[in-house]
């Protein structure tokens, strides 16, 4: 089949842990464990070519990747795998480069939320996502992270009468890299209930409703004591969500916002929590749901959309 070249341009340059970057790191970790012949690479817009990663890039990927001075001269017959979202016409240039090298191209597709709900995403995503999805019609294999994401892509393509690539759905894994899976919690303490919410602070994640519900529950119950731990980075253009969280913390010391954490720190929070809650109303997959289940912690999430699909295997309380 030839080697697989995985484009990890953004993830290799960032310490952030968004859902997509978690997928990229998990993909590389899985390929490594499976002894697959692959190289992680980064796109150089200036050179219009892929370049190898350096040691600093490799460290950010949270797994071992092969460090080389240069890529092979002949890439004919190899696969280029695109797990990240690529904007500003760069996807078309990337695919053109792969065709020049006689490579086959596969891409992971996460969601069409910037198309269906542009008001809920940052302006860059709303502006460029349609062009990005149009470019995905030119890959050899498209890998949606859920059946809901696949349906979103098909609807986009059919509406615009674009060519269909081959589509194969492959749901994301939930393990935290380098961390042992937790045992099931034996019993809930009668003194305190620890709740964990893992989510970027953006509008569609629905933090406002979660915090209102937590405040109501805390006022209603005297025992056990309720504690809510929030994990997630800020989102561009959504500072008002941060202000909502800060106001909730000022009113209730049992609301704690940790920002972004390492996988080891995340494992500790999963160990301490009794259950998780994922209040998002719109997803391509809903990775925190499956991560919660992998860590043997039940999850409260929506009973519609991709969240219901992800929760269908059990272990979740789904609500409207």
mmCIF file of C-alpha atoms in Angstrom:
data_model
loop_
_atom_site.group_PDB
_atom_site.id
_atom_site.type_symbol
_atom_site.label_atom_id
_atom_site.label_comp_id
_atom_site.label_asym_id
_atom_site.label_seq_id
_atom_site.Cartn_x
_atom_site.Cartn_y
_atom_site.Cartn_z
ATOM 1 C CA UNK A 1 0.000 0.000 0.000
ATOM 2 C CA UNK A 2 2.940 2.340 0.588
ATOM 3 C CA UNK A 3 3.524 4.650 3.515
ATOM 4 C CA UNK A 4 0.859 6.867 5.039
ATOM 5 C CA UNK A 5 1.658 10.553 5.438
ATOM 6 C CA UNK A 6 -0.476 12.212 8.120
ATOM 7 C CA UNK A 7 -0.808 15.996 7.879
ATOM 8 C CA UNK A 8 -0.655 17.334 11.443
ATOM 9 C CA UNK A 9 0.297 20.930 10.665
ATOM 10 C CA UNK A 10 -1.860 22.735 13.230
ATOM 11 C CA UNK A 11 -1.695 20.153 16.023
ATOM 12 C CA UNK A 12 2.113 20.033 15.799
ATOM 13 C CA UNK A 13 2.274 23.787 16.425
ATOM 14 C CA UNK A 14 -0.247 24.019 19.264
ATOM 15 C CA UNK A 15 -0.619 22.854 22.850
ATOM 16 C CA UNK A 16 -4.404 23.194 22.631
ATOM 17 C CA UNK A 17 -6.605 20.129 23.119
ATOM 18 C CA UNK A 18 -9.701 20.679 21.031
ATOM 19 C CA UNK A 19 -11.724 17.735 19.779
ATOM 20 C CA UNK A 20 -9.985 17.714 16.391
ATOM 21 C CA UNK A 21 -6.525 17.894 17.934
ATOM 22 C CA UNK A 22 -7.453 15.051 20.275
ATOM 23 C CA UNK A 23 -8.474 13.018 17.230
ATOM 24 C CA UNK A 24 -5.145 13.800 15.515
ATOM 25 C CA UNK A 25 -3.085 12.764 18.541
ATOM 26 C CA UNK A 26 -5.183 9.640 18.985
ATOM 27 C CA UNK A 27 -4.791 8.734 15.319
ATOM 28 C CA UNK A 28 -1.006 9.000 15.495
ATOM 29 C CA UNK A 29 -0.920 7.042 18.739
ATOM 30 C CA UNK A 30 -3.052 4.292 17.211
ATOM 31 C CA UNK A 31 -0.930 4.084 14.068
ATOM 32 C CA UNK A 32 2.179 3.823 16.244
ATOM 33 C CA UNK A 33 0.730 1.016 18.384
ATOM 34 C CA UNK A 34 -0.368 -0.850 15.255
ATOM 35 C CA UNK A 35 3.155 -0.617 13.769
ATOM 36 C CA UNK A 36 1.823 1.101 10.646
ATOM 37 C CA UNK A 37 4.394 2.617 8.294
ATOM 38 C CA UNK A 38 3.545 6.313 8.547
ATOM 39 C CA UNK A 39 5.104 9.762 8.735
ATOM 40 C CA UNK A 40 3.572 12.813 10.401
ATOM 41 C CA UNK A 41 4.174 15.904 8.254
ATOM 42 C CA UNK A 42 3.349 19.603 8.142
ATOM 43 C CA UNK A 43 2.266 21.732 5.201
ATOM 44 C CA UNK A 44 4.428 24.680 4.161
ATOM 45 C CA UNK A 45 2.277 27.240 2.355
ATOM 46 C CA UNK A 46 5.421 29.114 1.315
ATOM 47 C CA UNK A 47 6.967 26.053 -0.360
ATOM 48 C CA UNK A 48 3.653 24.489 -1.399
ATOM 49 C CA UNK A 49 4.961 21.180 -0.107
ATOM 50 C CA UNK A 50 4.949 18.944 2.938
ATOM 51 C CA UNK A 51 7.910 19.018 5.296
ATOM 52 C CA UNK A 52 8.991 16.617 8.047
ATOM 53 C CA UNK A 53 8.360 17.502 11.684
ATOM 54 C CA UNK A 54 11.108 18.498 14.077
ATOM 55 C CA UNK A 55 11.534 17.282 17.668
ATOM 56 C CA UNK A 56 9.492 20.178 19.084
ATOM 57 C CA UNK A 57 6.578 19.353 16.791
ATOM 58 C CA UNK A 58 6.791 15.685 17.724
ATOM 59 C CA UNK A 59 6.580 16.462 21.444
ATOM 60 C CA UNK A 60 3.305 18.346 20.953
ATOM 61 C CA UNK A 61 1.750 15.325 19.257
ATOM 62 C CA UNK A 62 1.917 13.380 22.546
ATOM 63 C CA UNK A 63 3.272 10.262 20.867
ATOM 64 C CA UNK A 64 6.455 9.154 19.156
ATOM 65 C CA UNK A 65 6.679 10.092 15.489
ATOM 66 C CA UNK A 66 9.585 9.450 13.179
ATOM 67 C CA UNK A 67 11.892 12.469 12.819
ATOM 68 C CA UNK A 68 13.699 12.700 9.479
ATOM 69 C CA UNK A 69 15.644 15.404 7.664
ATOM 70 C CA UNK A 70 13.649 15.021 4.474
ATOM 71 C CA UNK A 71 10.766 13.121 2.979
ATOM 72 C CA UNK A 72 11.282 10.341 0.420
ATOM 73 C CA UNK A 73 11.890 11.523 -3.132
ATOM 74 C CA UNK A 74 9.217 9.221 -4.484
ATOM 75 C CA UNK A 75 5.752 9.384 -2.921
ATOM 76 C CA UNK A 76 3.983 7.498 -5.724
ATOM 77 C CA UNK A 77 1.391 5.075 -4.347
ATOM 78 C CA UNK A 78 1.466 6.504 -0.813
ATOM 79 C CA UNK A 79 -1.561 7.827 1.044
ATOM 80 C CA UNK A 80 -1.928 11.367 2.331
ATOM 81 C CA UNK A 81 -4.284 11.471 5.331
ATOM 82 C CA UNK A 82 -5.826 14.826 6.299
ATOM 83 C CA UNK A 83 -7.338 14.715 9.812
ATOM 84 C CA UNK A 84 -7.420 18.503 10.350
ATOM 85 C CA UNK A 85 -9.672 21.225 8.937
ATOM 86 C CA UNK A 86 -7.763 23.273 6.335
ATOM 87 C CA UNK A 87 -9.041 26.737 5.330
ATOM 88 C CA UNK A 88 -8.166 29.627 2.988
ATOM 89 C CA UNK A 89 -7.877 27.628 -0.250
ATOM 90 C CA UNK A 90 -4.991 25.605 1.224
ATOM 91 C CA UNK A 91 -6.910 22.319 0.928
ATOM 92 C CA UNK A 92 -7.033 22.675 -2.862
ATOM 93 C CA UNK A 93 -3.263 23.291 -2.945
ATOM 94 C CA UNK A 94 -2.623 20.315 -0.664
ATOM 95 C CA UNK A 95 -4.659 17.977 -2.858
ATOM 96 C CA UNK A 96 -3.010 19.348 -6.007
ATOM 97 C CA UNK A 97 0.409 18.641 -4.483
ATOM 98 C CA UNK A 98 -0.642 15.079 -3.646
ATOM 99 C CA UNK A 99 -1.861 14.502 -7.210
ATOM 100 C CA UNK A 100 1.427 15.787 -8.610
ATOM 101 C CA UNK A 101 3.194 13.219 -6.430
ATOM 102 C CA UNK A 102 0.703 10.524 -7.534
ATOM 103 C CA UNK A 103 -0.501 10.040 -3.980
ATOM 104 C CA UNK A 104 -3.968 9.010 -2.907
ATOM 105 C CA UNK A 105 -5.791 11.287 -0.480
ATOM 106 C CA UNK A 106 -8.041 10.484 2.480
ATOM 107 C CA UNK A 107 -9.597 13.026 4.841
ATOM 108 C CA UNK A 108 -11.387 12.833 8.173
ATOM 109 C CA UNK A 109 -14.610 14.861 8.167
ATOM 110 C CA UNK A 110 -15.781 16.234 11.510
ATOM 111 C CA UNK A 111 -18.950 18.268 10.907
ATOM 112 C CA UNK A 112 -20.797 20.847 8.810
ATOM 113 C CA UNK A 113 -21.788 23.064 11.738
ATOM 114 C CA UNK A 114 -20.331 26.254 10.166
ATOM 115 C CA UNK A 115 -22.692 25.649 7.216
ATOM 116 C CA UNK A 116 -25.855 24.845 9.163
ATOM 117 C CA UNK A 117 -25.263 27.224 12.097
ATOM 118 C CA UNK A 118 -22.769 29.947 11.081
ATOM 119 C CA UNK A 119 -23.907 32.108 14.000
ATOM 120 C CA UNK A 120 -22.461 29.581 16.471
ATOM 121 C CA UNK A 121 -18.887 29.469 15.148
ATOM 122 C CA UNK A 122 -15.988 31.865 14.738
ATOM 123 C CA UNK A 123 -16.131 34.096 11.614
ATOM 124 C CA UNK A 124 -13.246 32.280 9.896
ATOM 125 C CA UNK A 125 -15.087 28.966 10.036
ATOM 126 C CA UNK A 126 -18.338 30.497 8.804
ATOM 127 C CA UNK A 127 -16.527 32.124 5.876
ATOM 128 C CA UNK A 128 -14.372 29.235 4.645
ATOM 129 C CA UNK A 129 -16.076 25.977 5.621
ATOM 130 C CA UNK A 130 -18.134 25.638 2.440
ATOM 131 C CA UNK A 131 -14.995 25.948 0.320
ATOM 132 C CA UNK A 132 -13.292 23.382 2.562
ATOM 133 C CA UNK A 133 -16.147 20.890 2.147
ATOM 134 C CA UNK A 134 -16.157 21.473 -1.609
ATOM 135 C CA UNK A 135 -12.470 20.571 -1.667
ATOM 136 C CA UNK A 136 -13.196 17.342 0.214
ATOM 137 C CA UNK A 137 -15.207 16.157 -2.790
ATOM 138 C CA UNK A 138 -11.864 15.675 -4.561
ATOM 139 C CA UNK A 139 -10.358 13.187 -2.088
ATOM 140 C CA UNK A 140 -10.281 9.450 -2.747
ATOM 141 C CA UNK A 141 -11.708 8.504 0.645
ATOM 142 C CA UNK A 142 -13.729 10.574 3.109
ATOM 143 C CA UNK A 143 -13.933 9.338 6.705
ATOM 144 C CA UNK A 144 -16.743 11.007 8.703
ATOM 145 C CA UNK A 145 -16.480 10.636 12.487
ATOM 146 C CA UNK A 146 -20.168 9.703 12.801
ATOM 147 C CA UNK A 147 -23.161 8.745 10.685
ATOM 148 C CA UNK A 148 -24.643 12.158 11.472
ATOM 149 C CA UNK A 149 -21.523 13.845 10.093
ATOM 150 C CA UNK A 150 -21.756 11.647 6.987
ATOM 151 C CA UNK A 151 -25.376 12.712 6.487
ATOM 152 C CA UNK A 152 -24.371 16.370 6.839
ATOM 153 C CA UNK A 153 -21.733 15.928 4.148
ATOM 154 C CA UNK A 154 -24.094 14.098 1.770
ATOM 155 C CA UNK A 155 -26.700 16.842 2.168
ATOM 156 C CA UNK A 156 -24.095 19.499 1.343
ATOM 157 C CA UNK A 157 -22.889 17.621 -1.748
ATOM 158 C CA UNK A 158 -26.363 16.791 -3.067
ATOM 159 C CA UNK A 159 -27.587 20.356 -2.637
ATOM 160 C CA UNK A 160 -24.664 21.693 -4.688
ATOM 161 C CA UNK A 161 -24.567 18.769 -7.158
ATOM 162 C CA UNK A 162 -20.923 18.053 -6.432
ATOM 163 C CA UNK A 163 -19.130 14.735 -7.042
ATOM 164 C CA UNK A 164 -19.177 12.222 -4.196
ATOM 165 C CA UNK A 165 -15.947 10.737 -2.850
ATOM 166 C CA UNK A 166 -15.997 7.242 -1.380
ATOM 167 C CA UNK A 167 -17.374 7.569 2.172
ATOM 168 C CA UNK A 168 -16.535 5.269 5.089
ATOM 169 C CA UNK A 169 -17.749 6.162 8.600
ATOM 170 C CA UNK A 170 -15.278 5.540 11.436
ATOM 171 C CA UNK A 171 -16.213 6.808 14.893
ATOM 172 C CA UNK A 172 -13.553 8.341 17.125
ATOM 173 C CA UNK A 173 -11.946 6.504 20.033
ATOM 174 C CA UNK A 174 -12.275 7.742 23.608
ATOM 175 C CA UNK A 175 -9.018 6.728 25.288
ATOM 176 C CA UNK A 176 -6.606 9.262 26.773
ATOM 177 C CA UNK A 177 -3.147 8.592 25.389
ATOM 178 C CA UNK A 178 -0.631 7.093 27.786
ATOM 179 C CA UNK A 179 -3.236 6.862 30.547
ATOM 180 C CA UNK A 180 -4.688 3.677 32.014
ATOM 181 C CA UNK A 181 -8.419 3.143 31.770
ATOM 182 C CA UNK A 182 -10.100 3.849 35.092
ATOM 183 C CA UNK A 183 -12.035 1.247 37.087
ATOM 184 C CA UNK A 184 -15.737 1.789 37.606
ATOM 185 C CA UNK A 185 -16.499 3.866 40.687
ATOM 186 C CA UNK A 186 -17.665 1.614 43.506
ATOM 187 C CA UNK A 187 -20.101 4.022 45.143
ATOM 188 C CA UNK A 188 -21.123 7.661 45.219
ATOM 189 C CA UNK A 189 -20.224 9.538 48.392
ATOM 190 C CA UNK A 190 -23.145 10.547 50.567
ATOM 191 C CA UNK A 191 -21.344 13.808 51.346
ATOM 192 C CA UNK A 192 -20.561 15.176 47.876
ATOM 193 C CA UNK A 193 -21.280 14.526 44.204
ATOM 194 C CA UNK A 194 -18.524 15.533 41.794
ATOM 195 C CA UNK A 195 -19.661 16.426 38.271
ATOM 196 C CA UNK A 196 -17.268 16.928 35.355
ATOM 197 C CA UNK A 197 -17.919 18.844 32.125
ATOM 198 C CA UNK A 198 -15.259 18.750 29.394
ATOM 199 C CA UNK A 199 -15.971 21.266 26.646
ATOM 200 C CA UNK A 200 -14.543 24.307 24.893
ATOM 201 C CA UNK A 201 -16.259 27.482 26.071
ATOM 202 C CA UNK A 202 -18.255 28.213 22.925
ATOM 203 C CA UNK A 203 -21.957 29.029 22.420
ATOM 204 C CA UNK A 204 -23.199 25.668 21.110
ATOM 205 C CA UNK A 205 -21.752 23.847 24.128
ATOM 206 C CA UNK A 206 -24.590 25.350 26.180
ATOM 207 C CA UNK A 207 -22.690 26.277 29.355
ATOM 208 C CA UNK A 208 -25.313 28.870 30.310
ATOM 209 C CA UNK A 209 -28.055 26.250 30.621
ATOM 210 C CA UNK A 210 -25.734 23.888 32.487
ATOM 211 C CA UNK A 211 -24.780 26.532 35.034
ATOM 212 C CA UNK A 212 -28.398 27.592 35.526
ATOM 213 C CA UNK A 213 -29.392 23.963 36.140
ATOM 214 C CA UNK A 214 -26.484 23.453 38.537
ATOM 215 C CA UNK A 215 -27.421 26.584 40.469
ATOM 216 C CA UNK A 216 -31.026 25.373 40.745
ATOM 217 C CA UNK A 217 -29.961 21.897 41.868
ATOM 218 C CA UNK A 218 -27.527 23.322 44.423
ATOM 219 C CA UNK A 219 -30.240 25.542 45.886
ATOM 220 C CA UNK A 220 -32.701 22.638 46.049
ATOM 221 C CA UNK A 221 -30.424 19.995 47.613
ATOM 222 C CA UNK A 222 -28.808 20.451 51.002
ATOM 223 C CA UNK A 223 -27.175 17.002 50.867
ATOM 224 C CA UNK A 224 -25.131 15.772 49.152
ATOM 225 C CA UNK A 225 -23.005 18.778 48.256
ATOM 226 C CA UNK A 226 -22.769 19.310 44.489
ATOM 227 C CA UNK A 227 -19.466 20.214 42.831
ATOM 228 C CA UNK A 228 -19.046 21.113 39.160
ATOM 229 C CA UNK A 229 -15.630 20.979 37.476
ATOM 230 C CA UNK A 230 -15.361 22.637 34.046
ATOM 231 C CA UNK A 231 -12.491 21.832 31.684
ATOM 232 C CA UNK A 232 -12.059 23.630 28.373
ATOM 233 C CA UNK A 233 -10.255 26.467 26.662
ATOM 234 C CA UNK A 234 -11.702 29.783 25.515
ATOM 235 C CA UNK A 235 -13.218 30.012 22.040
ATOM 236 C CA UNK A 236 -12.450 32.808 19.602
ATOM 237 C CA UNK A 237 -15.223 35.396 19.573
ATOM 238 C CA UNK A 238 -17.079 33.910 22.564
ATOM 239 C CA UNK A 239 -15.729 35.853 25.531
ATOM 240 C CA UNK A 240 -19.291 36.209 26.797
ATOM 241 C CA UNK A 241 -19.290 32.486 27.626
ATOM 242 C CA UNK A 242 -16.169 33.017 29.750
ATOM 243 C CA UNK A 243 -17.940 35.845 31.563
ATOM 244 C CA UNK A 244 -20.934 33.580 32.246
ATOM 245 C CA UNK A 245 -18.614 30.975 33.763
ATOM 246 C CA UNK A 246 -16.752 33.548 35.862
ATOM 247 C CA UNK A 247 -20.033 34.950 37.178
ATOM 248 C CA UNK A 248 -21.169 31.447 38.166
ATOM 249 C CA UNK A 249 -17.878 30.855 40.012
ATOM 250 C CA UNK A 250 -18.309 34.145 41.871
ATOM 251 C CA UNK A 251 -21.771 33.068 43.033
ATOM 252 C CA UNK A 252 -20.861 29.486 43.900
ATOM 253 C CA UNK A 253 -17.381 28.331 45.028
ATOM 254 C CA UNK A 254 -18.305 24.768 44.033
ATOM 255 C CA UNK A 255 -18.061 25.777 40.358
ATOM 256 C CA UNK A 256 -14.436 25.502 39.210
ATOM 257 C CA UNK A 257 -13.076 26.243 35.724
ATOM 258 C CA UNK A 258 -9.699 24.628 35.005
ATOM 259 C CA UNK A 259 -9.102 25.837 31.440
ATOM 260 C CA UNK A 260 -7.049 23.380 29.373
ATOM 261 C CA UNK A 261 -5.340 20.421 31.071
ATOM 262 C CA UNK A 262 -2.954 17.602 30.205
ATOM 263 C CA UNK A 263 -4.223 14.062 29.665
ATOM 264 C CA UNK A 264 -2.801 13.063 33.058
ATOM 265 C CA UNK A 265 -4.652 15.906 34.771
ATOM 266 C CA UNK A 266 -7.799 14.901 32.896
ATOM 267 C CA UNK A 267 -7.448 11.326 34.138
ATOM 268 C CA UNK A 268 -7.284 12.587 37.722
ATOM 269 C CA UNK A 269 -10.511 14.554 37.261
ATOM 270 C CA UNK A 270 -12.240 11.557 35.700
ATOM 271 C CA UNK A 271 -11.075 9.494 38.680
ATOM 272 C CA UNK A 272 -12.592 11.988 41.123
ATOM 273 C CA UNK A 273 -15.902 12.562 39.342
ATOM 274 C CA UNK A 274 -19.092 10.549 39.829
ATOM 275 C CA UNK A 275 -20.477 11.334 36.390
ATOM 276 C CA UNK A 276 -19.979 13.767 33.531
ATOM 277 C CA UNK A 277 -22.341 16.066 31.726
ATOM 278 C CA UNK A 278 -22.046 17.248 28.137
ATOM 279 C CA UNK A 279 -24.666 19.966 27.543
ATOM 280 C CA UNK A 280 -23.824 20.635 23.876
ATOM 281 C CA UNK A 281 -26.784 21.022 21.519
ATOM 282 C CA UNK A 282 -24.857 20.544 18.264
ATOM 283 C CA UNK A 283 -21.944 18.218 17.439
ATOM 284 C CA UNK A 284 -20.225 16.299 14.702
ATOM 285 C CA UNK A 285 -19.421 13.482 17.118
ATOM 286 C CA UNK A 286 -19.341 14.483 20.796
ATOM 287 C CA UNK A 287 -15.926 13.174 21.833
ATOM 288 C CA UNK A 288 -16.299 13.959 25.582
ATOM 289 C CA UNK A 289 -19.225 11.520 25.739
ATOM 290 C CA UNK A 290 -17.169 8.592 24.507
ATOM 291 C CA UNK A 291 -14.195 9.673 26.644
ATOM 292 C CA UNK A 292 -16.423 9.597 29.707
ATOM 293 C CA UNK A 293 -17.655 6.106 28.880
ATOM 294 C CA UNK A 294 -14.118 4.877 28.173
ATOM 295 C CA UNK A 295 -13.213 6.067 31.670
ATOM 296 C CA UNK A 296 -16.244 4.203 33.062
ATOM 297 C CA UNK A 297 -18.120 7.319 34.115
ATOM 298 C CA UNK A 298 -21.766 7.758 33.032
ATOM 299 C CA UNK A 299 -22.634 10.854 31.031
ATOM 300 C CA UNK A 300 -25.699 13.096 30.795
ATOM 301 C CA UNK A 301 -26.097 14.384 27.233
ATOM 302 C CA UNK A 302 -28.707 15.328 24.632
ATOM 303 C CA UNK A 303 -31.190 12.784 23.290
ATOM 304 C CA UNK A 304 -30.990 14.120 19.730
ATOM 305 C CA UNK A 305 -28.488 14.485 16.896
ATOM 306 C CA UNK A 306 -24.999 13.076 17.018
ATOM 307 C CA UNK A 307 -25.062 13.030 20.820
ATOM 308 C CA UNK A 308 -27.845 10.428 20.761
ATOM 309 C CA UNK A 309 -25.901 8.395 18.190
ATOM 310 C CA UNK A 310 -22.762 8.435 20.329
ATOM 311 C CA UNK A 311 -24.760 7.575 23.461
ATOM 312 C CA UNK A 312 -26.747 4.758 21.850
ATOM 313 C CA UNK A 313 -24.420 2.042 23.160
ATOM 314 C CA UNK A 314 -25.453 2.722 26.759
ATOM 315 C CA UNK A 315 -23.907 4.318 29.813
ATOM 316 C CA UNK A 316 -25.647 7.662 29.258
ATOM 317 C CA UNK A 317 -28.711 9.482 30.500
ATOM 318 C CA UNK A 318 -30.059 11.329 27.468
ATOM 319 C CA UNK A 319 -32.330 14.338 27.948
ATOM 320 C CA UNK A 320 -33.989 17.027 25.863
#
